[in-house]
Amino acid sequence: MNKDKLIISRRKIVTGLASTGGLLLAGCSSPDLPPTYGNVLRMGDLLTYRAFRMLLPRQSLVREYDHQDISASPAIGTSNPADPQGNLFNAERGARYDRLRAGGFADWRIKVEGRVARPGSYSLADLKALPSRTQITKHTCEEGWSAIAQWTGVPLRAVLEASGMLPSARFVNFYAYDETAEGLDMLDALHPQTILAYGMNGRDLPLAHGAPLRLRIETQLGYKSVKFLDRIVVKDEFDDLGKIGSLQNGWAWYVGI
Ligand SMILES: Nc1nc2c(c(=O)[nH]1)N[C@H]1C(S)=C(S)[C@@H](COP(=O)(O)O)O[C@H]1N2
Ligand SMILES: [Mo]
């Protein structure tokens, strides 16, 4: 084969692979570059992100434990988002949270917006009517503690599918009732163990652990598992989430474990 032909056929193969990959990954065009790529302060992210994406099969499961492994006293990172003393307190959302909690979360709904064909909201009953998943996993906080608990909820994937996520979607962002927001790429968002949890250790999700609904993202460190969920926004492009996102607060966006 002469050199020209070789170049053409290689290009064809590469283009072919890229389009198949694109379909498989539901629009993730460059899964080996973290969205923070290009930011000198975040150069380490490239290494972590690329290493994890290369070493692990794309959706390998994290370890799941047995009932006897569940921690007797589960560690707690934060408490009530309606507490004005809390360092992530937001007055408007805190007050809204307090009212919803007083009503036993009967009027609570999670909003799903952005790049979805059917934006809207789901009550706890709506979420419980979708498929559920229960998993006993280890939570690892960036501050050095860890705890094993059983989590029950709906796979995020099922909610995204119910909302008609558009093929161009690449990121999913989560907003809480306090000043917390985090984002995931599609690989983590569609991971089978990524769930919206409404149950913990066989009971309703307790207040301290994020009632009535929290994210459980088992492939990343504790702070990515946003508690007290208010809103989910599907995006085509990366969004650093401004002052309430981890990046502008000096934390990594991707913290694989
Ligand atoms: N909304 C909200 N979610 C949050 C936090 C928070 O302060 N607010 N803290 C995070 C951190 S740093 C950790 S380690 C876990 C703690 O989860 P736990 O309280 O269930 O142990 O929640 C994460 N999710
Ligand atoms: Mo944490």
Short mmCIF file of C-alpha atoms and ligand atoms in Angstrom, two decimals:
data_model
loop_
_atom_site.label_atom_id
_atom_site.label_comp_id
_atom_site.label_asym_id
_atom_site.label_seq_id
_atom_site.Cartn_x
_atom_site.Cartn_y
_atom_site.Cartn_z
CA MET A 1 0.00 0.00 0.00
CA ASN A 2 1.46 3.42 -0.86
CA LYS A 3 1.71 6.15 1.71
CA ASP A 4 -1.21 8.25 0.43
CA LYS A 5 -3.58 5.35 0.53
CA LEU A 6 -2.42 4.46 4.00
CA ILE A 7 -3.14 7.96 5.25
CA ILE A 8 -6.61 7.96 3.68
CA SER A 9 -7.55 4.59 5.05
CA ARG A 10 -6.24 5.48 8.49
CA ARG A 11 -8.29 8.62 8.45
CA LYS A 12 -11.35 6.64 7.46
CA ILE A 13 -10.79 4.22 10.30
CA VAL A 14 -10.28 7.00 12.82
CA THR A 15 -13.41 8.84 11.65
CA GLY A 16 -15.36 5.59 11.71
CA LEU A 17 -14.21 4.81 15.24
CA ALA A 18 -14.95 8.32 16.42
CA SER A 19 -18.53 8.19 15.17
CA THR A 20 -19.21 4.76 16.66
CA GLY A 21 -17.64 5.86 19.93
CA GLY A 22 -19.76 8.99 19.87
CA LEU A 23 -22.92 6.94 19.58
CA LEU A 24 -21.88 4.56 22.31
CA LEU A 25 -21.01 7.34 24.70
CA ALA A 26 -24.17 9.30 24.02
CA GLY A 27 -22.29 12.33 22.84
CA CYS A 28 -19.13 12.33 24.96
CA SER A 29 -16.77 13.64 22.31
CA SER A 30 -13.47 13.52 24.24
CA PRO A 31 -13.78 11.25 27.25
CA ASP A 32 -10.04 11.26 27.89
CA LEU A 33 -9.81 14.97 28.61
CA PRO A 34 -11.36 16.34 31.78
CA PRO A 35 -13.49 19.41 31.10
CA THR A 36 -11.01 21.42 33.17
CA TYR A 37 -8.30 20.69 30.59
CA GLY A 38 -6.34 23.85 29.73
CA ASN A 39 -6.49 25.31 33.24
CA VAL A 40 -2.90 25.29 34.54
CA LEU A 41 -4.04 25.18 38.13
CA ARG A 42 -5.91 21.99 37.43
CA MET A 43 -3.24 20.14 35.48
CA GLY A 44 -3.32 17.20 37.91
CA ASP A 45 -6.94 16.53 36.95
CA LEU A 46 -5.84 15.43 33.51
CA LEU A 47 -3.67 12.74 35.03
CA THR A 48 -6.32 11.44 37.42
CA TYR A 49 -9.12 11.54 34.90
CA ARG A 50 -7.10 9.91 32.15
CA ALA A 51 -5.63 7.26 34.44
CA PHE A 52 -9.05 6.26 35.76
CA ARG A 53 -10.62 6.22 32.33
CA MET A 54 -7.75 4.10 30.97
CA LEU A 55 -7.29 1.68 33.84
CA LEU A 56 -10.89 0.85 34.52
CA PRO A 57 -13.34 -0.60 32.07
CA ARG A 58 -15.73 2.24 31.29
CA GLN A 59 -18.46 1.26 33.72
CA SER A 60 -16.82 -1.18 36.13
CA LEU A 61 -18.68 -1.50 39.42
CA VAL A 62 -17.20 -0.44 42.75
CA ARG A 63 -17.12 -3.01 45.53
CA GLU A 64 -20.38 -3.74 47.30
CA TYR A 65 -20.41 -4.97 50.90
CA ASP A 66 -22.53 -7.25 53.10
CA HIS A 67 -25.05 -6.23 55.75
CA GLN A 68 -22.61 -7.05 58.54
CA ASP A 69 -20.15 -4.48 57.14
CA ILE A 70 -22.54 -1.54 57.61
CA SER A 71 -20.95 1.03 59.96
CA ALA A 72 -22.57 1.20 63.39
CA SER A 73 -22.35 4.98 63.53
CA PRO A 74 -22.40 6.37 60.02
CA ALA A 75 -20.28 9.48 59.76
CA ILE A 76 -22.11 12.67 58.91
CA GLY A 77 -20.66 15.48 56.86
CA THR A 78 -23.36 18.12 57.23
CA SER A 79 -26.72 18.69 58.84
CA ASN A 80 -29.83 20.73 58.12
CA PRO A 81 -29.72 23.14 55.13
CA ALA A 82 -32.33 25.25 56.95
CA ASP A 83 -29.84 25.99 59.76
CA PRO A 84 -28.70 29.64 59.43
CA GLN A 85 -25.49 28.71 61.30
CA GLY A 86 -24.53 26.27 58.56
CA ASN A 87 -21.61 27.54 56.49
CA LEU A 88 -23.39 26.69 53.23
CA PHE A 89 -26.69 28.25 54.30
CA ASN A 90 -28.85 29.92 51.65
CA ALA A 91 -31.71 31.94 53.13
CA GLU A 92 -34.24 31.49 50.32
CA ARG A 93 -33.65 27.79 49.73
CA GLY A 94 -33.17 27.10 53.44
CA ALA A 95 -36.61 28.54 54.19
CA ARG A 96 -38.15 26.55 51.34
CA TYR A 97 -36.48 23.40 52.66
CA ASP A 98 -37.80 24.03 56.16
CA ARG A 99 -41.40 24.33 54.89
CA LEU A 100 -41.09 21.14 52.83
CA ARG A 101 -39.63 19.23 55.74
CA ALA A 102 -42.38 20.43 58.09
CA GLY A 103 -44.86 18.90 55.63
CA GLY A 104 -43.05 15.57 55.66
CA PHE A 105 -41.75 16.32 52.13
CA ALA A 106 -45.25 15.63 50.73
CA ASP A 107 -44.91 18.70 48.47
CA TRP A 108 -41.26 18.12 47.67
CA ARG A 109 -40.35 17.55 44.01
CA ILE A 110 -37.03 17.27 42.23
CA LYS A 111 -36.76 19.37 39.08
CA VAL A 112 -35.12 17.95 35.97
CA GLU A 113 -34.26 20.62 33.41
CA GLY A 114 -31.93 21.53 30.57
CA ARG A 115 -31.22 19.26 27.63
CA VAL A 116 -34.18 16.94 28.09
CA ALA A 117 -37.22 16.52 25.84
CA ARG A 118 -39.57 16.50 28.85
CA PRO A 119 -38.39 18.96 31.52
CA GLY A 120 -40.43 18.69 34.68
CA SER A 121 -40.38 17.48 38.24
CA TYR A 122 -40.78 14.24 40.17
CA SER A 123 -42.30 13.61 43.59
CA LEU A 124 -40.87 10.90 45.85
CA ALA A 125 -43.76 8.64 44.79
CA ASP A 126 -42.86 9.25 41.12
CA LEU A 127 -39.25 8.28 41.81
CA LYS A 128 -40.27 5.18 43.76
CA ALA A 129 -42.43 4.07 40.82
CA LEU A 130 -39.28 3.90 38.65
CA PRO A 131 -36.86 0.95 38.85
CA SER A 132 -34.91 0.85 42.13
CA ARG A 133 -31.45 -0.25 43.16
CA THR A 134 -30.08 -1.09 46.62
CA GLN A 135 -26.34 -1.16 47.23
CA ILE A 136 -24.05 -1.38 50.27
CA THR A 137 -21.05 0.82 49.54
CA LYS A 138 -18.24 2.70 51.23
CA HIS A 139 -18.43 6.47 51.35
CA THR A 140 -14.99 8.09 51.39
CA CYS A 141 -14.76 11.71 52.44
CA GLU A 142 -11.89 13.85 51.21
CA GLU A 143 -11.24 14.74 54.87
CA GLY A 144 -10.11 11.20 55.60
CA TRP A 145 -13.05 9.31 57.10
CA SER A 146 -15.13 6.62 55.50
CA ALA A 147 -18.36 4.77 56.34
CA ILE A 148 -20.26 1.85 54.87
CA ALA A 149 -24.01 2.13 54.41
CA GLN A 150 -26.84 0.66 52.40
CA TRP A 151 -28.43 3.02 49.90
CA THR A 152 -31.71 2.57 48.04
CA GLY A 153 -32.85 4.74 45.19
CA VAL A 154 -33.52 5.11 41.51
CA PRO A 155 -30.65 4.86 39.04
CA LEU A 156 -29.97 8.35 37.71
CA ARG A 157 -30.04 6.79 34.27
CA ALA A 158 -33.72 5.85 34.68
CA VAL A 159 -34.65 9.44 35.57
CA LEU A 160 -32.65 10.84 32.66
CA GLU A 161 -34.33 8.39 30.31
CA ALA A 162 -37.78 9.18 31.71
CA SER A 163 -37.05 12.87 31.07
CA GLY A 164 -35.95 12.20 27.49
CA MET A 165 -32.31 13.23 27.75
CA LEU A 166 -31.19 14.61 24.37
CA PRO A 167 -28.31 12.88 22.50
CA SER A 168 -26.13 16.01 22.68
CA ALA A 169 -26.11 15.95 26.50
CA ARG A 170 -22.63 15.58 28.04
CA PHE A 171 -22.90 16.66 31.68
CA VAL A 172 -25.41 16.46 34.50
CA ASN A 173 -25.38 19.10 37.22
CA PHE A 174 -26.92 18.81 40.68
CA TYR A 175 -28.10 21.67 42.89
CA ALA A 176 -28.88 21.35 46.59
CA TYR A 177 -30.96 23.34 49.09
CA ASP A 178 -27.70 24.68 50.54
CA GLU A 179 -24.90 26.38 48.60
CA THR A 180 -23.70 23.18 46.97
CA ALA A 181 -23.60 22.11 43.35
CA GLU A 182 -21.67 19.41 41.53
CA GLY A 183 -21.49 18.00 38.05
CA LEU A 184 -20.83 14.60 36.46
CA ASP A 185 -19.88 13.58 32.96
CA MET A 186 -22.09 11.06 31.16
CA LEU A 187 -19.91 8.06 31.98
CA ASP A 188 -20.45 8.61 35.69
CA ALA A 189 -24.04 9.86 35.31
CA LEU A 190 -25.08 6.67 33.49
CA HIS A 191 -23.01 4.36 35.73
CA PRO A 192 -25.26 1.59 37.13
CA GLN A 193 -24.32 2.46 40.75
CA THR A 194 -25.03 6.18 40.33
CA ILE A 195 -28.37 6.51 42.06
CA LEU A 196 -30.68 9.15 43.48
CA ALA A 197 -31.09 7.69 46.97
CA TYR A 198 -34.27 8.09 49.03
CA GLY A 199 -33.43 5.27 51.47
CA MET A 200 -30.53 4.51 53.80
CA ASN A 201 -30.01 1.33 55.83
CA GLY A 202 -33.59 0.24 55.13
CA ARG A 203 -35.30 3.49 56.18
CA ASP A 204 -36.18 6.81 54.58
CA LEU A 205 -33.08 8.91 54.02
CA PRO A 206 -32.46 10.74 57.34
CA LEU A 207 -32.20 14.51 57.49
CA ALA A 208 -28.48 14.51 58.27
CA HIS A 209 -27.74 12.36 55.24
CA GLY A 210 -29.62 14.52 52.77
CA ALA A 211 -33.38 13.98 53.10
CA PRO A 212 -35.42 13.40 51.14
CA LEU A 213 -33.12 12.71 48.18
CA ARG A 214 -29.37 12.68 47.58
CA LEU A 215 -27.00 11.67 44.87
CA ARG A 216 -24.84 8.56 45.45
CA ILE A 217 -21.90 8.63 43.07
CA GLU A 218 -19.81 5.68 44.16
CA THR A 219 -16.89 6.19 41.77
CA GLN A 220 -15.86 9.54 43.27
CA LEU A 221 -15.02 11.08 46.67
CA GLY A 222 -17.69 12.04 49.21
CA TYR A 223 -18.25 15.65 48.28
CA LYS A 224 -19.58 14.72 44.84
CA SER A 225 -22.55 12.92 46.47
CA VAL A 226 -24.78 15.98 46.75
CA LYS A 227 -27.35 15.82 49.56
CA PHE A 228 -30.69 17.67 49.86
CA LEU A 229 -31.26 17.69 46.11
CA ASP A 230 -33.40 20.46 44.64
CA ARG A 231 -32.64 20.51 40.92
CA ILE A 232 -30.90 18.48 38.20
CA VAL A 233 -29.78 20.24 35.02
CA VAL A 234 -28.63 18.35 31.92
CA LYS A 235 -26.06 20.27 29.88
CA ASP A 236 -24.39 19.99 26.49
CA GLU A 237 -21.31 21.81 27.73
CA PHE A 238 -19.16 21.93 30.86
CA ASP A 239 -20.21 24.45 33.47
CA ASP A 240 -17.95 25.11 36.48
CA LEU A 241 -21.07 26.03 38.53
CA GLY A 242 -19.57 29.33 39.63
CA LYS A 243 -19.16 30.17 43.29
CA ILE A 244 -21.08 27.12 44.52
CA GLY A 245 -19.13 24.63 42.39
CA SER A 246 -16.09 22.73 43.63
CA LEU A 247 -13.67 24.28 41.13
CA GLN A 248 -13.91 27.90 42.20
CA ASN A 249 -13.67 26.70 45.80
CA GLY A 250 -10.30 25.09 45.18
CA TRP A 251 -11.44 21.47 44.87
CA ALA A 252 -11.03 19.16 41.91
CA TRP A 253 -14.02 18.65 39.63
CA TYR A 254 -13.12 15.00 39.06
CA VAL A 255 -12.15 12.99 42.17
CA GLY A 256 -12.18 9.34 41.14
CA ILE A 257 -11.58 6.64 43.76
N1 LIG B 1 -25.89 19.56 49.89
C1 LIG B 1 -24.77 19.08 50.42
N2 LIG B 1 -24.31 17.87 50.01
C2 LIG B 1 -23.18 17.36 50.51
C3 LIG B 1 -22.41 18.09 51.45
C4 LIG B 1 -22.90 19.36 51.86
O1 LIG B 1 -22.30 20.07 52.67
N3 LIG B 1 -24.08 19.80 51.32
N4 LIG B 1 -21.23 17.55 51.94
C5 LIG B 1 -20.60 16.53 51.12
C6 LIG B 1 -19.51 15.85 51.79
S1 LIG B 1 -18.03 16.70 51.88
C7 LIG B 1 -19.61 14.57 52.25
S2 LIG B 1 -18.27 13.74 52.86
C8 LIG B 1 -20.91 13.87 52.23
C9 LIG B 1 -21.27 13.41 53.61
O2 LIG B 1 -22.35 12.54 53.54
P1 LIG B 1 -23.04 12.02 54.89
O3 LIG B 1 -23.48 13.24 55.64
O4 LIG B 1 -24.17 11.17 54.44
O5 LIG B 1 -22.01 11.26 55.67
O6 LIG B 1 -21.95 14.68 51.70
C10 LIG B 1 -21.59 15.49 50.63
N5 LIG B 1 -22.77 16.13 50.12
MO MO B 2 -16.57 15.15 52.58
#
